[in-house]
JSON list of C-alpha atoms in Angstrom, two decimals:
[
{"chain": "V", "resi": 1, "resn": "MET", "atom": "CA", "xyz": [-39.25, 11.63, -35.02]},
{"chain": "V", "resi": 2, "resn": "SER", "atom": "CA", "xyz": [-36.60, 11.70, -37.76]},
{"chain": "V", "resi": 3, "resn": "LEU", "atom": "CA", "xyz": [-36.41, 14.42, -40.38]},
{"chain": "V", "resi": 4, "resn": "ASN", "atom": "CA", "xyz": [-37.40, 11.93, -43.09]},
{"chain": "V", "resi": 5, "resn": "ASN", "atom": "CA", "xyz": [-40.52, 11.00, -41.19]},
{"chain": "V", "resi": 6, "resn": "GLN", "atom": "CA", "xyz": [-41.36, 14.65, -40.67]},
{"chain": "V", "resi": 7, "resn": "GLU", "atom": "CA", "xyz": [-41.06, 15.27, -44.41]},
{"chain": "V", "resi": 8, "resn": "SER", "atom": "CA", "xyz": [-43.32, 12.35, -45.18]},
{"chain": "V", "resi": 9, "resn": "PHE", "atom": "CA", "xyz": [-46.07, 14.00, -43.16]},
{"chain": "V", "resi": 10, "resn": "SER", "atom": "CA", "xyz": [-45.59, 17.52, -44.56]},
{"chain": "V", "resi": 11, "resn": "PRO", "atom": "CA", "xyz": [-48.85, 19.26, -45.54]},
{"chain": "V", "resi": 12, "resn": "PRO", "atom": "CA", "xyz": [-49.88, 18.96, -49.20]},
{"chain": "V", "resi": 13, "resn": "THR", "atom": "CA", "xyz": [-48.88, 21.84, -51.46]},
{"chain": "V", "resi": 14, "resn": "PHE", "atom": "CA", "xyz": [-51.01, 23.56, -54.09]},
{"chain": "V", "resi": 15, "resn": "ALA", "atom": "CA", "xyz": [-49.73, 21.18, -56.78]},
{"chain": "V", "resi": 16, "resn": "ASP", "atom": "CA", "xyz": [-50.57, 18.15, -54.61]},
{"chain": "V", "resi": 17, "resn": "GLN", "atom": "CA", "xyz": [-54.10, 19.43, -54.07]},
{"chain": "V", "resi": 18, "resn": "LYS", "atom": "CA", "xyz": [-54.55, 20.20, -57.76]},
{"chain": "V", "resi": 19, "resn": "ARG", "atom": "CA", "xyz": [-53.49, 16.65, -58.59]},
{"chain": "V", "resi": 20, "resn": "LYS", "atom": "CA", "xyz": [-56.33, 15.30, -56.45]},
{"chain": "V", "resi": 21, "resn": "THR", "atom": "CA", "xyz": [-59.08, 17.71, -57.50]},
{"chain": "V", "resi": 22, "resn": "VAL", "atom": "CA", "xyz": [-58.89, 17.79, -61.30]},
{"chain": "V", "resi": 23, "resn": "GLU", "atom": "CA", "xyz": [-61.91, 15.53, -61.47]},
{"chain": "V", "resi": 24, "resn": "VAL", "atom": "CA", "xyz": [-64.76, 16.42, -59.12]},
{"chain": "V", "resi": 25, "resn": "ALA", "atom": "CA", "xyz": [-67.38, 13.79, -58.40]},
{"chain": "V", "resi": 26, "resn": "GLU", "atom": "CA", "xyz": [-70.95, 14.78, -59.30]},
{"chain": "V", "resi": 27, "resn": "PHE", "atom": "CA", "xyz": [-74.12, 13.46, -57.74]},
{"chain": "V", "resi": 28, "resn": "THR", "atom": "CA", "xyz": [-77.83, 13.50, -58.56]},
{"chain": "V", "resi": 29, "resn": "GLU", "atom": "CA", "xyz": [-80.33, 15.22, -56.27]},
{"chain": "V", "resi": 30, "resn": "ASP", "atom": "CA", "xyz": [-81.03, 11.94, -54.47]},
{"chain": "V", "resi": 31, "resn": "GLY", "atom": "CA", "xyz": [-77.35, 11.39, -53.75]},
{"chain": "V", "resi": 32, "resn": "ARG", "atom": "CA", "xyz": [-76.42, 8.90, -56.46]},
{"chain": "V", "resi": 33, "resn": "TYR", "atom": "CA", "xyz": [-73.09, 9.22, -58.25]},
{"chain": "V", "resi": 34, "resn": "LYS", "atom": "CA", "xyz": [-73.47, 10.72, -61.71]},
{"chain": "V", "resi": 35, "resn": "ARG", "atom": "CA", "xyz": [-71.16, 8.87, -64.10]},
{"chain": "V", "resi": 36, "resn": "LYS", "atom": "CA", "xyz": [-69.76, 10.92, -66.97]},
{"chain": "V", "resi": 37, "resn": "VAL", "atom": "CA", "xyz": [-68.46, 9.68, -70.29]},
{"chain": "V", "resi": 38, "resn": "ARG", "atom": "CA", "xyz": [-65.11, 11.45, -70.49]},
{"chain": "V", "resi": 39, "resn": "SER", "atom": "CA", "xyz": [-62.56, 11.60, -73.27]},
{"chain": "V", "resi": 40, "resn": "PHE", "atom": "CA", "xyz": [-59.66, 10.98, -70.88]},
{"chain": "V", "resi": 41, "resn": "VAL", "atom": "CA", "xyz": [-58.59, 8.71, -68.06]},
{"chain": "V", "resi": 42, "resn": "LEU", "atom": "CA", "xyz": [-57.25, 10.60, -65.06]},
{"chain": "V", "resi": 43, "resn": "ARG", "atom": "CA", "xyz": [-53.83, 9.02, -64.60]},
{"chain": "V", "resi": 44, "resn": "THR", "atom": "CA", "xyz": [-52.57, 10.59, -61.39]},
{"chain": "V", "resi": 45, "resn": "GLY", "atom": "CA", "xyz": [-48.92, 9.73, -62.00]},
{"chain": "V", "resi": 46, "resn": "ARG", "atom": "CA", "xyz": [-46.12, 10.79, -59.72]},
{"chain": "V", "resi": 47, "resn": "LEU", "atom": "CA", "xyz": [-45.58, 14.53, -59.62]},
{"chain": "V", "resi": 48, "resn": "SER", "atom": "CA", "xyz": [-41.82, 15.10, -59.41]},
{"chain": "V", "resi": 49, "resn": "GLU", "atom": "CA", "xyz": [-40.37, 17.73, -57.10]},
{"chain": "V", "resi": 50, "resn": "PHE", "atom": "CA", "xyz": [-39.24, 19.69, -60.17]},
{"chain": "V", "resi": 51, "resn": "GLN", "atom": "CA", "xyz": [-42.76, 19.72, -61.64]},
{"chain": "V", "resi": 52, "resn": "LYS", "atom": "CA", "xyz": [-44.33, 20.40, -58.26]},
{"chain": "V", "resi": 53, "resn": "ASN", "atom": "CA", "xyz": [-42.08, 23.38, -57.59]},
{"chain": "V", "resi": 54, "resn": "ALA", "atom": "CA", "xyz": [-42.78, 24.80, -61.05]},
{"chain": "V", "resi": 55, "resn": "MET", "atom": "CA", "xyz": [-46.52, 24.72, -60.33]},
{"chain": "V", "resi": 56, "resn": "ASN", "atom": "CA", "xyz": [-46.32, 25.94, -56.74]},
{"chain": "V", "resi": 57, "resn": "GLN", "atom": "CA", "xyz": [-44.02, 28.86, -57.48]},
{"chain": "V", "resi": 58, "resn": "ASN", "atom": "CA", "xyz": [-45.44, 30.04, -60.82]},
{"chain": "V", "resi": 59, "resn": "TRP", "atom": "CA", "xyz": [-49.14, 29.24, -60.88]},
{"chain": "V", "resi": 60, "resn": "HIS", "atom": "CA", "xyz": [-49.98, 32.85, -60.07]},
{"chain": "V", "resi": 61, "resn": "TYR", "atom": "CA", "xyz": [-48.61, 33.81, -63.50]},
{"chain": "V", "resi": 62, "resn": "TYR", "atom": "CA", "xyz": [-49.11, 30.80, -65.76]},
{"chain": "V", "resi": 63, "resn": "GLY", "atom": "CA", "xyz": [-52.14, 29.16, -64.19]},
{"chain": "V", "resi": 64, "resn": "LEU", "atom": "CA", "xyz": [-55.82, 29.85, -64.73]},
{"chain": "V", "resi": 65, "resn": "GLU", "atom": "CA", "xyz": [-58.67, 28.33, -62.72]},
{"chain": "V", "resi": 66, "resn": "HIS", "atom": "CA", "xyz": [-62.11, 27.25, -63.84]},
{"chain": "V", "resi": 67, "resn": "GLN", "atom": "CA", "xyz": [-64.67, 29.99, -63.28]},
{"chain": "V", "resi": 68, "resn": "ASN", "atom": "CA", "xyz": [-68.33, 30.57, -64.04]},
{"chain": "V", "resi": 69, "resn": "GLN", "atom": "CA", "xyz": [-67.80, 33.49, -66.38]},
{"chain": "V", "resi": 70, "resn": "PRO", "atom": "CA", "xyz": [-65.73, 33.98, -69.56]},
{"chain": "V", "resi": 71, "resn": "PHE", "atom": "CA", "xyz": [-62.05, 34.75, -69.26]},
{"chain": "V", "resi": 72, "resn": "ASP", "atom": "CA", "xyz": [-61.02, 38.33, -70.01]},
{"chain": "V", "resi": 73, "resn": "PHE", "atom": "CA", "xyz": [-58.19, 37.53, -72.41]},
{"chain": "V", "resi": 74, "resn": "LYS", "atom": "CA", "xyz": [-57.11, 41.13, -72.85]},
{"chain": "V", "resi": 75, "resn": "LYS", "atom": "CA", "xyz": [-56.64, 41.44, -69.10]},
{"chain": "V", "resi": 76, "resn": "ILE", "atom": "CA", "xyz": [-54.93, 38.06, -68.80]},
{"chain": "V", "resi": 77, "resn": "TYR", "atom": "CA", "xyz": [-52.40, 38.55, -71.61]},
{"chain": "V", "resi": 78, "resn": "GLY", "atom": "CA", "xyz": [-52.25, 42.33, -71.65]},
{"chain": "V", "resi": 79, "resn": "ASN", "atom": "CA", "xyz": [-52.94, 42.59, -75.39]},
{"chain": "V", "resi": 80, "resn": "ASP", "atom": "CA", "xyz": [-55.51, 41.91, -78.12]},
{"chain": "V", "resi": 81, "resn": "ASN", "atom": "CA", "xyz": [-53.54, 39.19, -79.93]},
{"chain": "V", "resi": 82, "resn": "PRO", "atom": "CA", "xyz": [-55.43, 36.09, -81.14]},
{"chain": "V", "resi": 83, "resn": "VAL", "atom": "CA", "xyz": [-55.87, 33.35, -78.54]},
{"chain": "V", "resi": 84, "resn": "VAL", "atom": "CA", "xyz": [-55.11, 29.78, -79.63]},
{"chain": "V", "resi": 85, "resn": "LEU", "atom": "CA", "xyz": [-56.46, 27.02, -77.40]},
{"chain": "V", "resi": 86, "resn": "GLU", "atom": "CA", "xyz": [-54.76, 23.62, -77.23]},
{"chain": "V", "resi": 87, "resn": "ILE", "atom": "CA", "xyz": [-56.56, 20.74, -75.52]},
{"chain": "V", "resi": 88, "resn": "GLY", "atom": "CA", "xyz": [-54.45, 17.95, -74.06]},
{"chain": "V", "resi": 89, "resn": "PHE", "atom": "CA", "xyz": [-50.92, 19.35, -74.40]},
{"chain": "V", "resi": 90, "resn": "GLY", "atom": "CA", "xyz": [-49.21, 16.39, -72.71]},
{"chain": "V", "resi": 91, "resn": "MET", "atom": "CA", "xyz": [-45.85, 17.53, -71.30]},
{"chain": "V", "resi": 92, "resn": "GLY", "atom": "CA", "xyz": [-46.26, 20.85, -73.08]},
{"chain": "V", "resi": 93, "resn": "TYR", "atom": "CA", "xyz": [-42.99, 21.02, -75.01]},
{"chain": "V", "resi": 94, "resn": "SER", "atom": "CA", "xyz": [-44.54, 21.58, -78.44]},
{"chain": "V", "resi": 95, "resn": "LEU", "atom": "CA", "xyz": [-47.01, 24.09, -76.98]},
{"chain": "V", "resi": 96, "resn": "VAL", "atom": "CA", "xyz": [-44.19, 26.12, -75.44]},
{"chain": "V", "resi": 97, "resn": "GLU", "atom": "CA", "xyz": [-42.25, 25.98, -78.72]},
{"chain": "V", "resi": 98, "resn": "MET", "atom": "CA", "xyz": [-45.26, 27.31, -80.63]},
{"chain": "V", "resi": 99, "resn": "ALA", "atom": "CA", "xyz": [-45.72, 30.13, -78.12]},
{"chain": "V", "resi": 100, "resn": "LEU", "atom": "CA", "xyz": [-42.02, 30.95, -78.39]},
{"chain": "V", "resi": 101, "resn": "ASN", "atom": "CA", "xyz": [-42.10, 30.95, -82.20]},
{"chain": "V", "resi": 102, "resn": "ASN", "atom": "CA", "xyz": [-45.30, 33.01, -82.45]},
{"chain": "V", "resi": 103, "resn": "PRO", "atom": "CA", "xyz": [-45.08, 36.01, -80.10]},
{"chain": "V", "resi": 104, "resn": "ASP", "atom": "CA", "xyz": [-47.94, 37.66, -82.02]},
{"chain": "V", "resi": 105, "resn": "LYS", "atom": "CA", "xyz": [-50.34, 35.03, -80.66]},
{"chain": "V", "resi": 106, "resn": "ASN", "atom": "CA", "xyz": [-51.48, 34.08, -77.16]},
{"chain": "V", "resi": 107, "resn": "TYR", "atom": "CA", "xyz": [-51.65, 30.39, -76.24]},
{"chain": "V", "resi": 108, "resn": "LEU", "atom": "CA", "xyz": [-53.93, 28.71, -73.73]},
{"chain": "V", "resi": 109, "resn": "GLY", "atom": "CA", "xyz": [-53.35, 25.05, -72.90]},
{"chain": "V", "resi": 110, "resn": "ILE", "atom": "CA", "xyz": [-55.62, 22.61, -71.08]},
{"chain": "V", "resi": 111, "resn": "GLU", "atom": "CA", "xyz": [-54.27, 19.39, -69.57]},
{"chain": "V", "resi": 112, "resn": "VAL", "atom": "CA", "xyz": [-55.74, 17.21, -66.82]},
{"chain": "V", "resi": 113, "resn": "HIS", "atom": "CA", "xyz": [-52.51, 15.42, -65.89]},
{"chain": "V", "resi": 114, "resn": "THR", "atom": "CA", "xyz": [-50.57, 17.48, -63.37]},
{"chain": "V", "resi": 115, "resn": "PRO", "atom": "CA", "xyz": [-47.07, 16.16, -64.19]},
{"chain": "V", "resi": 116, "resn": "GLY", "atom": "CA", "xyz": [-47.56, 17.53, -67.71]},
{"chain": "V", "resi": 117, "resn": "VAL", "atom": "CA", "xyz": [-48.81, 20.85, -66.37]},
{"chain": "V", "resi": 118, "resn": "GLY", "atom": "CA", "xyz": [-45.77, 21.16, -64.12]},
{"chain": "V", "resi": 119, "resn": "ALA", "atom": "CA", "xyz": [-43.39, 20.21, -66.94]},
{"chain": "V", "resi": 120, "resn": "CYS", "atom": "CA", "xyz": [-45.02, 22.73, -69.28]},
{"chain": "V", "resi": 121, "resn": "ILE", "atom": "CA", "xyz": [-44.67, 25.57, -66.78]},
{"chain": "V", "resi": 122, "resn": "ALA", "atom": "CA", "xyz": [-41.04, 24.64, -66.12]},
{"chain": "V", "resi": 123, "resn": "TYR", "atom": "CA", "xyz": [-40.22, 24.65, -69.84]},
{"chain": "V", "resi": 124, "resn": "ALA", "atom": "CA", "xyz": [-42.04, 27.96, -70.34]},
{"chain": "V", "resi": 125, "resn": "LEU", "atom": "CA", "xyz": [-39.87, 29.44, -67.58]},
{"chain": "V", "resi": 126, "resn": "GLU", "atom": "CA", "xyz": [-36.73, 28.06, -69.19]},
{"chain": "V", "resi": 127, "resn": "LYS", "atom": "CA", "xyz": [-37.66, 29.61, -72.54]},
{"chain": "V", "resi": 128, "resn": "GLU", "atom": "CA", "xyz": [-38.93, 32.83, -70.88]},
{"chain": "V", "resi": 129, "resn": "VAL", "atom": "CA", "xyz": [-42.29, 32.49, -72.64]},
{"chain": "V", "resi": 130, "resn": "LYS", "atom": "CA", "xyz": [-44.83, 35.09, -71.59]},
{"chain": "V", "resi": 131, "resn": "ASN", "atom": "CA", "xyz": [-47.70, 34.53, -74.04]},
{"chain": "V", "resi": 132, "resn": "LEU", "atom": "CA", "xyz": [-48.84, 31.22, -72.52]},
{"chain": "V", "resi": 133, "resn": "ARG", "atom": "CA", "xyz": [-51.31, 30.25, -69.81]},
{"chain": "V", "resi": 134, "resn": "VAL", "atom": "CA", "xyz": [-52.33, 26.76, -68.66]},
{"chain": "V", "resi": 135, "resn": "ILE", "atom": "CA", "xyz": [-55.39, 25.17, -67.07]},
{"chain": "V", "resi": 136, "resn": "CYS", "atom": "CA", "xyz": [-55.60, 21.88, -65.16]},
{"chain": "V", "resi": 137, "resn": "HIS", "atom": "CA", "xyz": [-59.27, 21.02, -65.60]},
{"chain": "V", "resi": 138, "resn": "ASP", "atom": "CA", "xyz": [-61.76, 19.18, -67.81]},
{"chain": "V", "resi": 139, "resn": "ALA", "atom": "CA", "xyz": [-61.76, 20.91, -71.21]},
{"chain": "V", "resi": 140, "resn": "THR", "atom": "CA", "xyz": [-65.50, 20.46, -71.77]},
{"chain": "V", "resi": 141, "resn": "GLU", "atom": "CA", "xyz": [-66.26, 22.46, -68.62]},
{"chain": "V", "resi": 142, "resn": "ILE", "atom": "CA", "xyz": [-63.75, 25.16, -69.55]},
{"chain": "V", "resi": 143, "resn": "LEU", "atom": "CA", "xyz": [-65.33, 25.53, -72.99]},
{"chain": "V", "resi": 144, "resn": "ARG", "atom": "CA", "xyz": [-68.80, 25.66, -71.48]},
{"chain": "V", "resi": 145, "resn": "ASP", "atom": "CA", "xyz": [-68.13, 28.12, -68.68]},
{"chain": "V", "resi": 146, "resn": "CYS", "atom": "CA", "xyz": [-64.94, 30.08, -69.36]},
{"chain": "V", "resi": 147, "resn": "ILE", "atom": "CA", "xyz": [-64.60, 30.69, -73.10]},
{"chain": "V", "resi": 148, "resn": "ALA", "atom": "CA", "xyz": [-66.82, 33.35, -74.64]},
{"chain": "V", "resi": 149, "resn": "ASP", "atom": "CA", "xyz": [-68.41, 32.75, -78.04]},
{"chain": "V", "resi": 150, "resn": "GLU", "atom": "CA", "xyz": [-66.34, 33.97, -80.99]},
{"chain": "V", "resi": 151, "resn": "SER", "atom": "CA", "xyz": [-63.32, 34.66, -78.78]},
{"chain": "V", "resi": 152, "resn": "LEU", "atom": "CA", "xyz": [-60.75, 32.14, -80.07]},
{"chain": "V", "resi": 153, "resn": "GLY", "atom": "CA", "xyz": [-58.44, 32.45, -83.04]},
{"chain": "V", "resi": 154, "resn": "GLY", "atom": "CA", "xyz": [-57.73, 28.74, -83.20]},
{"chain": "V", "resi": 155, "resn": "LEU", "atom": "CA", "xyz": [-58.15, 25.29, -81.63]},
{"chain": "V", "resi": 156, "resn": "GLN", "atom": "CA", "xyz": [-55.38, 22.67, -81.55]},
{"chain": "V", "resi": 157, "resn": "LEU", "atom": "CA", "xyz": [-55.80, 19.01, -80.68]},
{"chain": "V", "resi": 158, "resn": "PHE", "atom": "CA", "xyz": [-52.69, 16.92, -81.23]},
{"chain": "V", "resi": 159, "resn": "PHE", "atom": "CA", "xyz": [-52.58, 13.15, -80.67]},
{"chain": "V", "resi": 160, "resn": "PRO", "atom": "CA", "xyz": [-55.62, 12.81, -78.38]},
{"chain": "V", "resi": 161, "resn": "ASP", "atom": "CA", "xyz": [-56.35, 9.47, -76.75]},
{"chain": "V", "resi": 162, "resn": "PRO", "atom": "CA", "xyz": [-57.55, 7.31, -79.69]},
{"chain": "V", "resi": 163, "resn": "TRP", "atom": "CA", "xyz": [-59.67, 4.95, -77.58]},
{"chain": "V", "resi": 164, "resn": "HIS", "atom": "CA", "xyz": [-58.83, 2.37, -80.22]},
{"chain": "V", "resi": 165, "resn": "LYS", "atom": "CA", "xyz": [-61.33, -0.30, -79.18]},
{"chain": "V", "resi": 166, "resn": "LYS", "atom": "CA", "xyz": [-64.59, 0.13, -81.10]},
{"chain": "V", "resi": 167, "resn": "LYS", "atom": "CA", "xyz": [-66.69, -0.07, -77.92]},
{"chain": "V", "resi": 168, "resn": "HIS", "atom": "CA", "xyz": [-64.74, 2.92, -76.58]},
{"chain": "V", "resi": 169, "resn": "HIS", "atom": "CA", "xyz": [-65.09, 5.16, -79.64]},
{"chain": "V", "resi": 170, "resn": "LYS", "atom": "CA", "xyz": [-67.83, 7.09, -77.84]},
{"chain": "V", "resi": 171, "resn": "ARG", "atom": "CA", "xyz": [-65.11, 8.37, -75.49]},
{"chain": "V", "resi": 172, "resn": "ARG", "atom": "CA", "xyz": [-63.18, 10.07, -78.29]},
{"chain": "V", "resi": 173, "resn": "ILE", "atom": "CA", "xyz": [-63.27, 13.81, -77.84]},
{"chain": "V", "resi": 174, "resn": "VAL", "atom": "CA", "xyz": [-63.89, 14.53, -81.52]},
{"chain": "V", "resi": 175, "resn": "GLN", "atom": "CA", "xyz": [-67.67, 14.12, -81.80]},
{"chain": "V", "resi": 176, "resn": "PRO", "atom": "CA", "xyz": [-70.27, 16.29, -83.60]},
{"chain": "V", "resi": 177, "resn": "ARG", "atom": "CA", "xyz": [-71.35, 18.04, -80.40]},
{"chain": "V", "resi": 178, "resn": "PHE", "atom": "CA", "xyz": [-67.75, 18.90, -79.52]},
{"chain": "V", "resi": 179, "resn": "ILE", "atom": "CA", "xyz": [-67.16, 20.41, -82.97]},
{"chain": "V", "resi": 180, "resn": "GLN", "atom": "CA", "xyz": [-70.38, 22.42, -82.71]},
{"chain": "V", "resi": 181, "resn": "THR", "atom": "CA", "xyz": [-69.17, 23.83, -79.39]},
{"chain": "V", "resi": 182, "resn": "ILE", "atom": "CA", "xyz": [-65.78, 24.67, -80.87]},
{"chain": "V", "resi": 183, "resn": "CYS", "atom": "CA", "xyz": [-67.39, 26.51, -83.77]},
{"chain": "V", "resi": 184, "resn": "GLN", "atom": "CA", "xyz": [-69.32, 28.67, -81.32]},
{"chain": "V", "resi": 185, "resn": "LYS", "atom": "CA", "xyz": [-66.07, 29.67, -79.61]},
{"chain": "V", "resi": 186, "resn": "LEU", "atom": "CA", "xyz": [-64.13, 30.49, -82.81]},
{"chain": "V", "resi": 187, "resn": "TYR", "atom": "CA", "xyz": [-64.48, 33.76, -84.66]},
{"chain": "V", "resi": 188, "resn": "ALA", "atom": "CA", "xyz": [-64.67, 33.90, -88.47]},
{"chain": "V", "resi": 189, "resn": "GLY", "atom": "CA", "xyz": [-61.35, 32.99, -90.07]},
{"chain": "V", "resi": 190, "resn": "ALA", "atom": "CA", "xyz": [-60.12, 31.03, -87.03]},
{"chain": "V", "resi": 191, "resn": "PHE", "atom": "CA", "xyz": [-58.63, 27.58, -87.53]},
{"chain": "V", "resi": 192, "resn": "VAL", "atom": "CA", "xyz": [-59.12, 24.03, -86.27]},
{"chain": "V", "resi": 193, "resn": "HIS", "atom": "CA", "xyz": [-55.96, 21.89, -86.40]},
{"chain": "V", "resi": 194, "resn": "PHE", "atom": "CA", "xyz": [-56.04, 18.20, -85.45]},
{"chain": "V", "resi": 195, "resn": "ALA", "atom": "CA", "xyz": [-53.31, 15.57, -85.70]},
{"chain": "V", "resi": 196, "resn": "THR", "atom": "CA", "xyz": [-53.40, 11.85, -84.91]},
{"chain": "V", "resi": 197, "resn": "ASP", "atom": "CA", "xyz": [-51.33, 8.75, -85.59]},
{"chain": "V", "resi": 198, "resn": "TRP", "atom": "CA", "xyz": [-54.39, 6.48, -85.67]},
{"chain": "V", "resi": 199, "resn": "GLU", "atom": "CA", "xyz": [-55.78, 6.23, -89.21]},
{"chain": "V", "resi": 200, "resn": "ASN", "atom": "CA", "xyz": [-59.21, 5.14, -88.01]},
{"chain": "V", "resi": 201, "resn": "TYR", "atom": "CA", "xyz": [-59.45, 8.16, -85.73]},
{"chain": "V", "resi": 202, "resn": "ALA", "atom": "CA", "xyz": [-58.19, 10.42, -88.53]},
{"chain": "V", "resi": 203, "resn": "GLN", "atom": "CA", "xyz": [-61.06, 9.24, -90.71]},
{"chain": "V", "resi": 204, "resn": "GLN", "atom": "CA", "xyz": [-63.56, 9.89, -87.91]},
{"chain": "V", "resi": 205, "resn": "MET", "atom": "CA", "xyz": [-62.11, 13.37, -87.39]},
{"chain": "V", "resi": 206, "resn": "LEU", "atom": "CA", "xyz": [-62.40, 14.09, -91.10]},
{"chain": "V", "resi": 207, "resn": "ASP", "atom": "CA", "xyz": [-66.00, 12.85, -91.25]},
{"chain": "V", "resi": 208, "resn": "VAL", "atom": "CA", "xyz": [-67.07, 14.91, -88.24]},
{"chain": "V", "resi": 209, "resn": "LEU", "atom": "CA", "xyz": [-65.31, 18.08, -89.42]},
{"chain": "V", "resi": 210, "resn": "GLN", "atom": "CA", "xyz": [-66.74, 17.81, -92.94]},
{"chain": "V", "resi": 211, "resn": "GLN", "atom": "CA", "xyz": [-70.25, 17.53, -91.52]},
{"chain": "V", "resi": 212, "resn": "GLU", "atom": "CA", "xyz": [-69.95, 20.92, -89.81]},
{"chain": "V", "resi": 213, "resn": "PRO", "atom": "CA", "xyz": [-71.23, 23.58, -92.26]},
{"chain": "V", "resi": 214, "resn": "CYS", "atom": "CA", "xyz": [-69.26, 26.45, -90.67]},
{"chain": "V", "resi": 215, "resn": "LEU", "atom": "CA", "xyz": [-65.90, 24.79, -91.37]},
{"chain": "V", "resi": 216, "resn": "GLN", "atom": "CA", "xyz": [-63.95, 24.64, -94.62]},
{"chain": "V", "resi": 217, "resn": "ASN", "atom": "CA", "xyz": [-61.18, 22.15, -95.33]},
{"chain": "V", "resi": 218, "resn": "THR", "atom": "CA", "xyz": [-57.88, 23.70, -96.46]},
{"chain": "V", "resi": 219, "resn": "SER", "atom": "CA", "xyz": [-56.62, 20.43, -97.93]},
{"chain": "V", "resi": 220, "resn": "ASN", "atom": "CA", "xyz": [-56.10, 20.45, -101.70]},
{"chain": "V", "resi": 221, "resn": "THR", "atom": "CA", "xyz": [-57.39, 16.88, -101.77]},
{"chain": "V", "resi": 222, "resn": "ASN", "atom": "CA", "xyz": [-60.26, 17.62, -99.38]},
{"chain": "V", "resi": 223, "resn": "ASP", "atom": "CA", "xyz": [-58.89, 15.31, -96.70]},
{"chain": "V", "resi": 224, "resn": "TYR", "atom": "CA", "xyz": [-55.53, 15.73, -94.95]},
{"chain": "V", "resi": 225, "resn": "ILE", "atom": "CA", "xyz": [-52.67, 18.22, -95.24]},
{"chain": "V", "resi": 226, "resn": "PRO", "atom": "CA", "xyz": [-48.92, 17.47, -95.18]},
{"chain": "V", "resi": 227, "resn": "ARG", "atom": "CA", "xyz": [-47.42, 17.95, -91.76]},
{"chain": "V", "resi": 228, "resn": "PRO", "atom": "CA", "xyz": [-46.93, 21.74, -91.47]},
{"chain": "V", "resi": 229, "resn": "ASP", "atom": "CA", "xyz": [-43.56, 23.12, -90.42]},
{"chain": "V", "resi": 230, "resn": "PHE", "atom": "CA", "xyz": [-45.21, 25.30, -87.77]},
{"chain": "V", "resi": 231, "resn": "ARG", "atom": "CA", "xyz": [-46.33, 22.25, -85.77]},
{"chain": "V", "resi": 232, "resn": "PRO", "atom": "CA", "xyz": [-43.29, 21.19, -83.71]},
{"chain": "V", "resi": 233, "resn": "LEU", "atom": "CA", "xyz": [-42.26, 17.57, -84.03]},
{"chain": "V", "resi": 234, "resn": "THR", "atom": "CA", "xyz": [-42.71, 15.93, -80.62]},
{"chain": "V", "resi": 235, "resn": "LYS", "atom": "CA", "xyz": [-40.58, 13.13, -79.19]},
{"chain": "V", "resi": 236, "resn": "PHE", "atom": "CA", "xyz": [-43.67, 10.95, -79.33]},
{"chain": "V", "resi": 237, "resn": "GLU", "atom": "CA", "xyz": [-44.09, 11.65, -83.04]},
{"chain": "V", "resi": 238, "resn": "GLN", "atom": "CA", "xyz": [-40.38, 11.20, -83.79]},
{"chain": "V", "resi": 239, "resn": "ARG", "atom": "CA", "xyz": [-40.48, 7.78, -82.13]},
{"chain": "V", "resi": 240, "resn": "GLY", "atom": "CA", "xyz": [-43.54, 6.84, -84.15]},
{"chain": "V", "resi": 241, "resn": "LYS", "atom": "CA", "xyz": [-41.96, 7.91, -87.43]},
{"chain": "V", "resi": 242, "resn": "LYS", "atom": "CA", "xyz": [-38.93, 5.70, -86.73]},
{"chain": "V", "resi": 243, "resn": "LEU", "atom": "CA", "xyz": [-41.34, 2.79, -86.25]},
{"chain": "V", "resi": 244, "resn": "GLY", "atom": "CA", "xyz": [-43.06, 3.57, -89.52]},
{"chain": "V", "resi": 245, "resn": "HIS", "atom": "CA", "xyz": [-46.25, 5.00, -88.04]},
{"chain": "V", "resi": 246, "resn": "GLY", "atom": "CA", "xyz": [-48.27, 7.41, -90.14]},
{"chain": "V", "resi": 247, "resn": "VAL", "atom": "CA", "xyz": [-49.50, 10.81, -88.95]},
{"chain": "V", "resi": 248, "resn": "TRP", "atom": "CA", "xyz": [-52.55, 12.63, -90.30]},
{"chain": "V", "resi": 249, "resn": "ASP", "atom": "CA", "xyz": [-53.01, 16.40, -89.99]},
{"chain": "V", "resi": 250, "resn": "LEU", "atom": "CA", "xyz": [-56.36, 18.13, -90.57]},
{"chain": "V", "resi": 251, "resn": "TYR", "atom": "CA", "xyz": [-56.63, 21.89, -90.92]},
{"chain": "V", "resi": 252, "resn": "PHE", "atom": "CA", "xyz": [-60.00, 23.63, -91.29]},
{"chain": "V", "resi": 253, "resn": "LEU", "atom": "CA", "xyz": [-61.04, 27.29, -91.19]},
{"chain": "V", "resi": 254, "resn": "LYS", "atom": "CA", "xyz": [-64.25, 28.75, -89.84]},
{"chain": "V", "resi": 255, "resn": "THR", "atom": "CA", "xyz": [-66.09, 30.52, -92.65]},
{"chain": "V", "resi": 256, "resn": "THR", "atom": "CA", "xyz": [-67.87, 33.83, -92.36]},
{"chain": "V", "resi": 257, "resn": "GLU", "atom": "CA", "xyz": [-71.24, 32.20, -93.04]}
]
């Protein structure tokens, strides 16, 4: 057998296994498949060798696994700094930049697509970022099982899947129940920061956020804020701006009530 053939049959690495097990099938007691309405489509794109190596060699430091008890953030990060959670960080470049620019905060990113997780870890290594951890799992299950109430200093959700067809709007992550869960996980004074380039989704986000009594809009016009300098401009957003696409930022604070 040639070397190339031997390589093609090499055992799967940790990153390969993670790529296949992000979404776990669930079944009812009588054995029927339980279909979930999820806010994402699991696109198991090709995991490059660069991304794979970043995950395999550095998961022990940057990676966190789903567990059935809350994370001990002080133990994980080694300090009491505020923890900011970002859901759906894509390739992770803006998340790493925020962690680099804000060493007084700890960042926790959730992403279900393994190429993005690998790219994020690789960029964090390049920038020598220490105040960042990543999770490759369904965010709703992480929030339910792993995040203690009143333990987060902020929640970021930038350019989530808009599910632009009306019949698919139920798949959008920003729904009243999701916001209620987020509010339970934030302590008083913590922030919620959303951004989207779909005006229809921006309006839905605004409506849902304004319905939550524990949140207060920071916008002077009670709707959207100008793009803040502290949110890094992504390549995706830069491309959209050149095409004339709008972007809407929403920034709310959890009140003490």
